[in-house]
PDB file of C-alpha atoms in Angstrom:
ATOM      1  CA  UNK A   1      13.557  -7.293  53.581  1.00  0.00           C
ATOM      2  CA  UNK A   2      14.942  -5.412  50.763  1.00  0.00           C
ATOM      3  CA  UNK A   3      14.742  -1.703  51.101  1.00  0.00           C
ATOM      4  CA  UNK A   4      16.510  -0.890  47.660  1.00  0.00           C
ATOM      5  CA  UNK A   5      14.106   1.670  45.261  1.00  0.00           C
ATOM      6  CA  UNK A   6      12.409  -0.895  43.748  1.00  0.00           C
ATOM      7  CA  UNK A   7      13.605  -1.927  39.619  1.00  0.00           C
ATOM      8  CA  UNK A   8      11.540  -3.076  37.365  1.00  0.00           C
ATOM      9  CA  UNK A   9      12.234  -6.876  35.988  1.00  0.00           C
ATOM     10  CA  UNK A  10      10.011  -6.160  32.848  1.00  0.00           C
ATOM     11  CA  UNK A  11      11.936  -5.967  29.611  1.00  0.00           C
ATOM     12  CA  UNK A  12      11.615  -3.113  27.844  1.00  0.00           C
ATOM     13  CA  UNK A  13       8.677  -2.748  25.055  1.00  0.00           C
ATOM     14  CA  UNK A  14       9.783  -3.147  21.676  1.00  0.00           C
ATOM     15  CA  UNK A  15       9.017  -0.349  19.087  1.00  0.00           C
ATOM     16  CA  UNK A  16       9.179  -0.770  15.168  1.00  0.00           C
ATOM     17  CA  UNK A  17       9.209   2.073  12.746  1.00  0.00           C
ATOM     18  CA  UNK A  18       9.376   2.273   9.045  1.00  0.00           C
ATOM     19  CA  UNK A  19      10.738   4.708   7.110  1.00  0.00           C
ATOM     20  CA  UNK A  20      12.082   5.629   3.041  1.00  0.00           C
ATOM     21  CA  UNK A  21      14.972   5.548   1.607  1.00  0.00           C
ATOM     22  CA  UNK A  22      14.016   7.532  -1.263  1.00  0.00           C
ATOM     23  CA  UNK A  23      14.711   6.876  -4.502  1.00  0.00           C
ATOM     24  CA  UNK A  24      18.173   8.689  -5.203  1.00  0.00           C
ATOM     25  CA  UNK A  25      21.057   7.544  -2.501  1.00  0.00           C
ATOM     26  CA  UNK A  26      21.470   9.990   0.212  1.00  0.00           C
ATOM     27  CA  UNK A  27      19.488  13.174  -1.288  1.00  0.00           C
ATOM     28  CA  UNK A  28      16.085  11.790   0.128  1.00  0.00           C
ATOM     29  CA  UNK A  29      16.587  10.420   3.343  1.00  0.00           C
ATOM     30  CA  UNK A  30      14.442  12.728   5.408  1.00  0.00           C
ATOM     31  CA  UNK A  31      15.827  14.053   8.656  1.00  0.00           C
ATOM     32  CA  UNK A  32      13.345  12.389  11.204  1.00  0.00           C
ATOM     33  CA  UNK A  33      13.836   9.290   9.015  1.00  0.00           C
ATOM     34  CA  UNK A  34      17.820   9.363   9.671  1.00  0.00           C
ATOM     35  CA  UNK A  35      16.765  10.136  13.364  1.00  0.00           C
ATOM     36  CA  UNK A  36      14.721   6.637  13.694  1.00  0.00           C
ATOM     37  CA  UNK A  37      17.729   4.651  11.459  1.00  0.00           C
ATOM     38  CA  UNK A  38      20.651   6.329  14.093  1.00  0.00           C
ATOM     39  CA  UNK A  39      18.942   5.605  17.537  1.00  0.00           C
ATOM     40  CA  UNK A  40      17.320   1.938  16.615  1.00  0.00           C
ATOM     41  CA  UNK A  41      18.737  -1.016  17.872  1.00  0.00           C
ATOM     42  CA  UNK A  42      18.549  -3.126  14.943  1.00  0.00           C
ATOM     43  CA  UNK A  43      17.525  -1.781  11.459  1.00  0.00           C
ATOM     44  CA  UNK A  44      16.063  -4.072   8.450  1.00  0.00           C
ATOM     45  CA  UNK A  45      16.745  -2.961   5.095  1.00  0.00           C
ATOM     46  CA  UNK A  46      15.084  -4.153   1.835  1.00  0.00           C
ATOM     47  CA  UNK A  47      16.385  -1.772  -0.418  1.00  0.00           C
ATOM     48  CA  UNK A  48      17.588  -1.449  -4.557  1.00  0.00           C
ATOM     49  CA  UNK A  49      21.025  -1.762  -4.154  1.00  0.00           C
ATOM     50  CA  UNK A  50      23.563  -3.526  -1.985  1.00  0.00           C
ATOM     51  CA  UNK A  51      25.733   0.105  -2.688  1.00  0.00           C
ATOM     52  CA  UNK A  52      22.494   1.688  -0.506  1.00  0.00           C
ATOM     53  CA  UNK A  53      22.930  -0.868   2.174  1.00  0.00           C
ATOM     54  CA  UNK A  54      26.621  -0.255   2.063  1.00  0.00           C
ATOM     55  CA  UNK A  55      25.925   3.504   2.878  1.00  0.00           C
ATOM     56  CA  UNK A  56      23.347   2.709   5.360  1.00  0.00           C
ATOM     57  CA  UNK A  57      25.757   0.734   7.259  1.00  0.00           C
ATOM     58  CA  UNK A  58      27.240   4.800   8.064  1.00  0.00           C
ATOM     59  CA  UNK A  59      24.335   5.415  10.221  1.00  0.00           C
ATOM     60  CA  UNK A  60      24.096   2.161  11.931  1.00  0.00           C
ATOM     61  CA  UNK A  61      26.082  -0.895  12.143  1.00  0.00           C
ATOM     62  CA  UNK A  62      23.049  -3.071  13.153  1.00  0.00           C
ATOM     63  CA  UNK A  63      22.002  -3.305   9.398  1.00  0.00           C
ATOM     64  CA  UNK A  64      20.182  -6.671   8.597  1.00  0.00           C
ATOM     65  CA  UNK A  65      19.391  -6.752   5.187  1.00  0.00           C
ATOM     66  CA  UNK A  66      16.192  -8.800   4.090  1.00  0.00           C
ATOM     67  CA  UNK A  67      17.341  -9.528   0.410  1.00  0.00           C
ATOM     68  CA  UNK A  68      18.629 -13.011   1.221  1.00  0.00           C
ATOM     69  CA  UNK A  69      14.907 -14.230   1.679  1.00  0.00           C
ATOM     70  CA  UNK A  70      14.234 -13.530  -2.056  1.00  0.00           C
ATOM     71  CA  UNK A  71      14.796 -16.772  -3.820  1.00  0.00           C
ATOM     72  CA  UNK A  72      14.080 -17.912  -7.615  1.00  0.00           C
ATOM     73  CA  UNK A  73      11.223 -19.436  -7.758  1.00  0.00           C
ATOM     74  CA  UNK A  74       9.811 -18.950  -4.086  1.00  0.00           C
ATOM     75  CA  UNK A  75       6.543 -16.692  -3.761  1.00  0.00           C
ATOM     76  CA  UNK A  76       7.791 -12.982  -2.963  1.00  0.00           C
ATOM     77  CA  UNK A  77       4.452 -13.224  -0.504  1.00  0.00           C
ATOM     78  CA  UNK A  78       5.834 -15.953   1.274  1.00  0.00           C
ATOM     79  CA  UNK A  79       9.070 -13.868   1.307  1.00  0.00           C
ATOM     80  CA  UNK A  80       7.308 -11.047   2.531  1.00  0.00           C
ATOM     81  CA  UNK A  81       5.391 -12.810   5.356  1.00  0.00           C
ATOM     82  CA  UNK A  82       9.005 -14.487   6.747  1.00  0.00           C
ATOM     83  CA  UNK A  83       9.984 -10.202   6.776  1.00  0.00           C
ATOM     84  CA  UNK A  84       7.549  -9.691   9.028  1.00  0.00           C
ATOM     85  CA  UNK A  85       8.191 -12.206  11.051  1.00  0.00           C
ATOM     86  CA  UNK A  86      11.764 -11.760  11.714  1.00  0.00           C
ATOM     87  CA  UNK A  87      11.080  -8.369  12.116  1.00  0.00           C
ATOM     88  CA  UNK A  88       8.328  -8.592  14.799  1.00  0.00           C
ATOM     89  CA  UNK A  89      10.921 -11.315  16.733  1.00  0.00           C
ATOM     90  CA  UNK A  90      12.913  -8.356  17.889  1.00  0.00           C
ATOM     91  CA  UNK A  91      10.177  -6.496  18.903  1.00  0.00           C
ATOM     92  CA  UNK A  92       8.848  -8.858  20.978  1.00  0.00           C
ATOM     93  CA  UNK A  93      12.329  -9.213  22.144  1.00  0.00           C
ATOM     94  CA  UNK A  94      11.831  -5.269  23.404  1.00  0.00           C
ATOM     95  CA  UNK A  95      14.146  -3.589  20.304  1.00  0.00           C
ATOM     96  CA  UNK A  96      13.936  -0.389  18.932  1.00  0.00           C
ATOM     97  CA  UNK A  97      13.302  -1.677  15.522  1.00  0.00           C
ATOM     98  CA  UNK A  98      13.749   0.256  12.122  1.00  0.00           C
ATOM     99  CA  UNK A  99      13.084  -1.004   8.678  1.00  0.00           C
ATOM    100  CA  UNK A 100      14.094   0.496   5.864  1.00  0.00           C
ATOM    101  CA  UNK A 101      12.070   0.271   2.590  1.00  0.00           C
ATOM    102  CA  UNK A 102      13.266   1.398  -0.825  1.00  0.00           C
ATOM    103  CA  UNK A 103      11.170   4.538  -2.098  1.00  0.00           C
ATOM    104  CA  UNK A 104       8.305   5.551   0.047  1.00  0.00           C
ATOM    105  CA  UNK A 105       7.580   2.842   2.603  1.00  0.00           C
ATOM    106  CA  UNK A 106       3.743   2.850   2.285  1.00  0.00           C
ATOM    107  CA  UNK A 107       3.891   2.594  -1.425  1.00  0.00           C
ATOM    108  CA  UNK A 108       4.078  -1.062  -3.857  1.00  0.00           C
ATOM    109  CA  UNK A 109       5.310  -2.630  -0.315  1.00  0.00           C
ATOM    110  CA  UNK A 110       2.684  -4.863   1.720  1.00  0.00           C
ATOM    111  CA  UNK A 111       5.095  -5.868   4.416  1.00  0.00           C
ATOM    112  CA  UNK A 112       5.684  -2.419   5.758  1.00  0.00           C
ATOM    113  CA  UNK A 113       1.918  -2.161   6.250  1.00  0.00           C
ATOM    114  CA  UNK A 114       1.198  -5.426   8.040  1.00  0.00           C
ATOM    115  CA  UNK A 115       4.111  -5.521  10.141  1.00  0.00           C
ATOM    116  CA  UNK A 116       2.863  -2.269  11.522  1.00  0.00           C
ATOM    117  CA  UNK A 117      -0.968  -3.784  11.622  1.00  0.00           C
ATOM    118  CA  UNK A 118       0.831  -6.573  13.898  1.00  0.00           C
ATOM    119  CA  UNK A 119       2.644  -4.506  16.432  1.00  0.00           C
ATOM    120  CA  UNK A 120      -0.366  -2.655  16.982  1.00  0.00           C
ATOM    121  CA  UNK A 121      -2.579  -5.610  17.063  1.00  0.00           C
ATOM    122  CA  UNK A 122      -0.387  -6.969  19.802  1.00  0.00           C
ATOM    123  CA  UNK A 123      -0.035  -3.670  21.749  1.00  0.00           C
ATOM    124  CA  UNK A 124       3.831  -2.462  20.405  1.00  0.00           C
ATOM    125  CA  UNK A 125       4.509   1.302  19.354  1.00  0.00           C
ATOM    126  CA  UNK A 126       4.346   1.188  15.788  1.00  0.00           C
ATOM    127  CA  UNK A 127       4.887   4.171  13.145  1.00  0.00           C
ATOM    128  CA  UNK A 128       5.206   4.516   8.944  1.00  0.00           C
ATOM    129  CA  UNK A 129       7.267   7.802   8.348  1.00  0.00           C
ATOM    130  CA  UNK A 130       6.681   8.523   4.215  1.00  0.00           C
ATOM    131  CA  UNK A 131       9.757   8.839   2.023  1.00  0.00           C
ATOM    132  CA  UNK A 132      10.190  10.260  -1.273  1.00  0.00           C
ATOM    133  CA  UNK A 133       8.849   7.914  -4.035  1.00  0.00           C
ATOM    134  CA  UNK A 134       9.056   7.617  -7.654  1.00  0.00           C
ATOM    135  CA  UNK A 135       5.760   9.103  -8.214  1.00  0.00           C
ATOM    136  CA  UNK A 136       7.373  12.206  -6.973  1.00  0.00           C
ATOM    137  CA  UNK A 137      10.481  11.589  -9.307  1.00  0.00           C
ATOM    138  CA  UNK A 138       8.331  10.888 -11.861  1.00  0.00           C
ATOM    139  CA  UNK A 139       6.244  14.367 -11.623  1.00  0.00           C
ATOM    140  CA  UNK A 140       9.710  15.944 -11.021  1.00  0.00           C
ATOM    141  CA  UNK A 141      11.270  14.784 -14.407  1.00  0.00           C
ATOM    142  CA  UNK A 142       8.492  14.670 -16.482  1.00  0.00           C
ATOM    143  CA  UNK A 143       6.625  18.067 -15.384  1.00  0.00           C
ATOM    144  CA  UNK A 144       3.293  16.611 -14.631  1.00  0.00           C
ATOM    145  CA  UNK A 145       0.870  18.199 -12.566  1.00  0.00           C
ATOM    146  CA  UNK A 146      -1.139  15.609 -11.431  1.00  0.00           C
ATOM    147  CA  UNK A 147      -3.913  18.295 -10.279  1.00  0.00           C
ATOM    148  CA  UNK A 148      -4.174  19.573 -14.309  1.00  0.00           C
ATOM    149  CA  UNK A 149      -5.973  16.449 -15.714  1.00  0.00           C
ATOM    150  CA  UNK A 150      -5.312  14.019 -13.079  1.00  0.00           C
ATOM    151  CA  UNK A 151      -3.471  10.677 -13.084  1.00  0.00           C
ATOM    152  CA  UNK A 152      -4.701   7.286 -12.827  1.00  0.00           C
ATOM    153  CA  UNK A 153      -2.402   4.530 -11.304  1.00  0.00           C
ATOM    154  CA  UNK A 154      -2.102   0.592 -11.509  1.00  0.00           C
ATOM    155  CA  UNK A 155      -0.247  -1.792 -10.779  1.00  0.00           C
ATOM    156  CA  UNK A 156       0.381  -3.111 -14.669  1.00  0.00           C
ATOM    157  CA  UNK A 157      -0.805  -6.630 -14.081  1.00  0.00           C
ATOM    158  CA  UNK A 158      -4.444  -5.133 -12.997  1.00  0.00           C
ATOM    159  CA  UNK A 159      -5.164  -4.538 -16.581  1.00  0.00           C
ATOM    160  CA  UNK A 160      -4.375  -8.549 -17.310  1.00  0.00           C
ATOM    161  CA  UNK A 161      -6.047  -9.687 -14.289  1.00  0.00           C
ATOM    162  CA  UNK A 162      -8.951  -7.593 -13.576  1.00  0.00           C
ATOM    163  CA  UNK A 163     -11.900  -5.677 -15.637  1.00  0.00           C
ATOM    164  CA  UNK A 164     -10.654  -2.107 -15.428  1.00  0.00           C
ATOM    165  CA  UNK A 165     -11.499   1.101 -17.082  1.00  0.00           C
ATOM    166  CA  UNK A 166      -9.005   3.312 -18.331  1.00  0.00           C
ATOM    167  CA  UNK A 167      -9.100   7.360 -18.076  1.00  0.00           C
ATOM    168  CA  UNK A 168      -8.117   8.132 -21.052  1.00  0.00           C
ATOM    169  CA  UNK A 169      -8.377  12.074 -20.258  1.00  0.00           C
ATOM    170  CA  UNK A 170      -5.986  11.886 -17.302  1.00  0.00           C
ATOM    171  CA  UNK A 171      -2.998  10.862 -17.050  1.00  0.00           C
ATOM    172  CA  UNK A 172      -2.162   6.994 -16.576  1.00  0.00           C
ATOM    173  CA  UNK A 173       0.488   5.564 -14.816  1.00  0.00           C
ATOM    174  CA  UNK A 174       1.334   1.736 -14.910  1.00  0.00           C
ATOM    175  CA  UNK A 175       3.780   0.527 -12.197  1.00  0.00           C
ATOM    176  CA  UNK A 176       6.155  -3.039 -11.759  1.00  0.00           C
ATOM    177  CA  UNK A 177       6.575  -3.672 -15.718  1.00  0.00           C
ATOM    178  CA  UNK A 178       9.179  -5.780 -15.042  1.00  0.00           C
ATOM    179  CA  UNK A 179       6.352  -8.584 -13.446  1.00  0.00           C
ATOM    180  CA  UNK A 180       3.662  -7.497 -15.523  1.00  0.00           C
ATOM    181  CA  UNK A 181       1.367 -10.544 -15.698  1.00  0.00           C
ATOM    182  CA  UNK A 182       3.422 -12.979 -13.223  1.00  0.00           C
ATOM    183  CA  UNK A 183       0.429 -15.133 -11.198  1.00  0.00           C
ATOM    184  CA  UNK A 184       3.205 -17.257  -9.310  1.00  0.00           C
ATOM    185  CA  UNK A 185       4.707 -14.519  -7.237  1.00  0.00           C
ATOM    186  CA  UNK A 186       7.795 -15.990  -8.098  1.00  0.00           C
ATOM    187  CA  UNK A 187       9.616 -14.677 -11.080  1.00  0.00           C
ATOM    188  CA  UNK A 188      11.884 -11.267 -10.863  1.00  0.00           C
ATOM    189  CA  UNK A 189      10.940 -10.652 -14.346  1.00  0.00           C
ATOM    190  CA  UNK A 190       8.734 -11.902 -17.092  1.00  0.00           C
ATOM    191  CA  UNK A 191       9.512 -11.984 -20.774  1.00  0.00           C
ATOM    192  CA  UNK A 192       8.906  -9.673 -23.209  1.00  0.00           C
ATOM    193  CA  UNK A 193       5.232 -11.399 -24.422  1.00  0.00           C
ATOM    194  CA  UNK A 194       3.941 -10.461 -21.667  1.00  0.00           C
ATOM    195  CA  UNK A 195       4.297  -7.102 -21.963  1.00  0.00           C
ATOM    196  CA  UNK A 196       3.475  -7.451 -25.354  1.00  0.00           C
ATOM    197  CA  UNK A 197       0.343  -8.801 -24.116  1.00  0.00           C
ATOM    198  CA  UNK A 198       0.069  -5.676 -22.190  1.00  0.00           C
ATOM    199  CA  UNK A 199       0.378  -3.196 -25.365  1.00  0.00           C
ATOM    200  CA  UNK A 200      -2.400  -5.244 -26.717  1.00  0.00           C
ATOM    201  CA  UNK A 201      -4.997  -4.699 -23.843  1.00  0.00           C
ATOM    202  CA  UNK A 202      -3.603  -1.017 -24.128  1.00  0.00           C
ATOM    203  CA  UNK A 203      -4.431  -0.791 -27.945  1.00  0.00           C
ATOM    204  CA  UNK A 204      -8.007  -1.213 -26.737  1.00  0.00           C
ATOM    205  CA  UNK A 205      -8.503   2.201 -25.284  1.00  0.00           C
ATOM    206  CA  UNK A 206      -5.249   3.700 -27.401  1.00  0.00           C
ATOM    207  CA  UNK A 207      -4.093   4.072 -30.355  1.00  0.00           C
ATOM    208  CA  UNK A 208      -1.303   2.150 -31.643  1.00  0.00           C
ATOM    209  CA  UNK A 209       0.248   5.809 -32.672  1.00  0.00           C
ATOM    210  CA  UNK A 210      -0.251   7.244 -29.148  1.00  0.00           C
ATOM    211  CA  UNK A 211       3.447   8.747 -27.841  1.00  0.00           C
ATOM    212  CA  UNK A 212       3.540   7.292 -24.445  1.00  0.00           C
ATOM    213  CA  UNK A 213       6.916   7.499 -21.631  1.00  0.00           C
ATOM    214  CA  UNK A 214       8.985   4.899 -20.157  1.00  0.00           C
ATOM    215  CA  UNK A 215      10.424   6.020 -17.258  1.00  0.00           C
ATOM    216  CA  UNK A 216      13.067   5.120 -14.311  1.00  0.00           C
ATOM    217  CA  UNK A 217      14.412   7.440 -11.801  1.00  0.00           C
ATOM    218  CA  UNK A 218      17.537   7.657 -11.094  1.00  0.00           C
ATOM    219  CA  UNK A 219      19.116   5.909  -7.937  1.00  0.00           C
ATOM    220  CA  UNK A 220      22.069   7.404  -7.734  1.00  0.00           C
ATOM    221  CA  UNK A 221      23.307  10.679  -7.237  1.00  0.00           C
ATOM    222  CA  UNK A 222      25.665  10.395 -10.544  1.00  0.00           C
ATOM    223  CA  UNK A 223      22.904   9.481 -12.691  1.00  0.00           C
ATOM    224  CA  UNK A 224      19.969  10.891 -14.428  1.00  0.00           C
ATOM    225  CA  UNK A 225      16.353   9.956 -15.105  1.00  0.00           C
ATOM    226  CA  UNK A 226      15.748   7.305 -17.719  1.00  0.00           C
ATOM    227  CA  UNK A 227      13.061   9.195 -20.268  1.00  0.00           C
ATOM    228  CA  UNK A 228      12.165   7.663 -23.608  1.00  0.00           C
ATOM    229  CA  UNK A 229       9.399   8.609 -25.867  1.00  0.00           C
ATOM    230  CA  UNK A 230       7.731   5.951 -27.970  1.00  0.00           C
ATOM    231  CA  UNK A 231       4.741   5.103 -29.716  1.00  0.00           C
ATOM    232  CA  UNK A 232       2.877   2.576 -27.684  1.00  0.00           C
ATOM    233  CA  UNK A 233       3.038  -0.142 -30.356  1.00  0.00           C
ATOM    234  CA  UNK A 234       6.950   0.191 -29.862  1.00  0.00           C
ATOM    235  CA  UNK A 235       7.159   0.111 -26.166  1.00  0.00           C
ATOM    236  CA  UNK A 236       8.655  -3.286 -25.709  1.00  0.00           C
ATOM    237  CA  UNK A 237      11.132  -2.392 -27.904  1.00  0.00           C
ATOM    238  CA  UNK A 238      12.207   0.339 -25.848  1.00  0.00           C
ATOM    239  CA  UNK A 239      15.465   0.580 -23.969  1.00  0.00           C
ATOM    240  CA  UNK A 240      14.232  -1.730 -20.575  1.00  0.00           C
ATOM    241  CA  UNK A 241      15.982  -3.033 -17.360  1.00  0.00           C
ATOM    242  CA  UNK A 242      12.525  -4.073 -15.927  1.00  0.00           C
ATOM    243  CA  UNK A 243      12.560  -1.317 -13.296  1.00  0.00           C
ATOM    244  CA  UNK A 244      10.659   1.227 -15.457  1.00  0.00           C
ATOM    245  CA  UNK A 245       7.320   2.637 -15.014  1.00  0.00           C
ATOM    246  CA  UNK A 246       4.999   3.369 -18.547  1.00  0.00           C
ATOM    247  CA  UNK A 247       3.143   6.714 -18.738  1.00  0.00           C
ATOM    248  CA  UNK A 248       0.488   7.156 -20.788  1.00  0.00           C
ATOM    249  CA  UNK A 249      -0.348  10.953 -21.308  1.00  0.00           C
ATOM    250  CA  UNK A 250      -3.639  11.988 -22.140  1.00  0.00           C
ATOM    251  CA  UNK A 251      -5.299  10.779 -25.434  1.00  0.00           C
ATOM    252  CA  UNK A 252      -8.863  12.688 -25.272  1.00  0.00           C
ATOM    253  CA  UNK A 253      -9.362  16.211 -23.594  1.00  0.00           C
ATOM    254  CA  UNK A 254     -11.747  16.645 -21.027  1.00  0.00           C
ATOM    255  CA  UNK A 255     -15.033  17.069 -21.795  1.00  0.00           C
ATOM    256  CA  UNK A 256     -17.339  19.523 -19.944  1.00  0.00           C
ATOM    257  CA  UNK A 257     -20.081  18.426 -17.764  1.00  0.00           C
ATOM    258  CA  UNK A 258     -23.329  20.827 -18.926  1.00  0.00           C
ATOM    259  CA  UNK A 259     -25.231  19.897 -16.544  1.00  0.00           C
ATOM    260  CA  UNK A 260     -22.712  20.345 -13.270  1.00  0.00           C
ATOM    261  CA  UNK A 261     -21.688  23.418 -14.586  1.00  0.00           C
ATOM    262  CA  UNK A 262     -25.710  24.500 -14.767  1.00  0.00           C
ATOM    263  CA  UNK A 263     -25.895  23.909 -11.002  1.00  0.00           C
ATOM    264  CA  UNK A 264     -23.301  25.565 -10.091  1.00  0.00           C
ATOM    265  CA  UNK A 265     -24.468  28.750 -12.057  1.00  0.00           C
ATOM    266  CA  UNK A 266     -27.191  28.196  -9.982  1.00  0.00           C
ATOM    267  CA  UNK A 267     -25.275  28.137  -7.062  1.00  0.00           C
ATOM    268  CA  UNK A 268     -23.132  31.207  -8.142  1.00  0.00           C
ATOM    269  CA  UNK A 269     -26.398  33.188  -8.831  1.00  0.00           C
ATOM    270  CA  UNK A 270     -27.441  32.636  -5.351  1.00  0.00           C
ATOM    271  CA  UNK A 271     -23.912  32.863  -3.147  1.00  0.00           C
ATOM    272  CA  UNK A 272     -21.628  34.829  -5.773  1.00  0.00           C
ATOM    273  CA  UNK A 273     -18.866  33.279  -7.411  1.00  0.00           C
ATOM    274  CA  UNK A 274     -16.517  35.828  -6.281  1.00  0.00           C
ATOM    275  CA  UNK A 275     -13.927  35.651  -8.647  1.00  0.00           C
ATOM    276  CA  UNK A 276     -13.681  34.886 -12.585  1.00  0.00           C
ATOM    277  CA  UNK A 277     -13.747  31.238 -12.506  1.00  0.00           C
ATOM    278  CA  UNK A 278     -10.514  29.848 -14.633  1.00  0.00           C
ATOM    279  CA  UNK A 279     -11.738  25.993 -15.749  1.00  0.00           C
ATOM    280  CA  UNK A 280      -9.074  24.018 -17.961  1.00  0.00           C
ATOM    281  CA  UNK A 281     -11.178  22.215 -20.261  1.00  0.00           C
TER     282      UNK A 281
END
């Protein structure tokens, strides 16, 4: 009979986290995000730049980068879907895993999401840390509040695909120009028309005259932001890698609500307002 304290023959639970990059090399990484990256057994990275894979390699040799499953013509779903896979392999092969996501993990990315909705589903430790995005670059750069008149953002193709109404008191902020209008998944970039097309549905709620912002944060620490002013007839005209974002700033000012504002004179009459209210209308 063996008398030896007993050992467990169960392999040890795998674990996946994923965390940001940022958006500028080696300024955003948070702290608790370099934590997970140094202590996991084997990190994915689907990042902007094979120079940012190069410097993640610095905090762990296990880098496996997930660009190589992007092919021309292939569905970046499909692509996405063969991510999680290979991802959740090692965890059910009882890794530490880490995956490393471009930006803001959460944000524009559906395989961060799901392959933490599969751990979880099949009982693994599973976390999203958030990462600095270029929303925040963008309020950063351009000075936006987005609490003054609020922002509205879409994925650009939204307004081609879908029935959508436009704020045109608040700010609004169109993401992934560079696909606008792509139904096949599988182009890295469509041409100009499209966007083209996109001024056109624009025009409808804008007009032609309207200053609006094209905008890319920088990636690198030796760069700056990427801020050009144009009218929005002239925005595919503008200075484009396919990586920028358009903002629209506001075209009407906000228009105050009589009625609201009666009830909550009512309100006021009854509790006290307290202080002199300060509206921005």
């Amino acid at each position: 009979m063996n008398t030896s304290d007993p050992v467990s023959t169960e392999a040890r639970r795998g674990s996946i986290t994923s965390v940001g990059m940022g958006i500028t090399l080696g300024s955003h990484l948070t702290p608790i995000a370099r934590s997970y990256i140094e202590t996991a057994d084997v990190v994915f990275a689907a990042l902007s730049d094979h120079v940012v894979e190069l410097w993640l390699q610095r905090l762990n040799p296990e880098v496996r980068s997930l660009q190589p499953y992007y092919r021309p013509g292939k569905s970046r779903m499909k692509t996405y879907r063969e991510w999680v896979e290979v991802m959740m392999a090692e965890v059910r092969a009882g890794k530490r895993v880490c995956a490393v996501f471009y930006g803001h993990p959460g944000i524009f990315a559906w395989s961060p999401h799901k392959v933490i909705e599969v751990a979880r589903a099949e009982g693994y430790e599973a976390y999203m840390e958030p990462g600095i995005s270029a929303e925040d670059c963008l309020y950063a750069d351009l000075g936006i509040d987005p609490a003054r008149f609020g922002c509205q953002h879409l994925e650009a193709s939204q307004l081609l695909f879908f029935e959508r109404n436009l704020d045109t008191t608040s700010h609004v902020i169109l993401w992934q120009l560079g696909v606008v209008g792509d139904r096949s998944l599988g182009r890295f970039k469509t041409p100009d028309a499209y966007r083209e097309l996109l001024v056109e549905r624009l025009c409808q709620d804008y007009s032609p005259d309207h200053e609006v912002i094209v905008y890319r944060a920088p990636t690198l620490p030796v760069e700056g932001p990427h801020i050009q002013r144009v009218a929005l007839r002239d925005f595919t005209s503008a200075e484009y890698t396919g990586q920028e974002t358009l903002v629209i700033p506001p075209a009407q000012a906000l228009k105050p609500n009589a009625v609201w504002r009666a009830r909550l004179d009512e309100l006021d009459a009854i509790y006290g307002s307290g202080v002199e209210p300060t509206v921005t209308a």
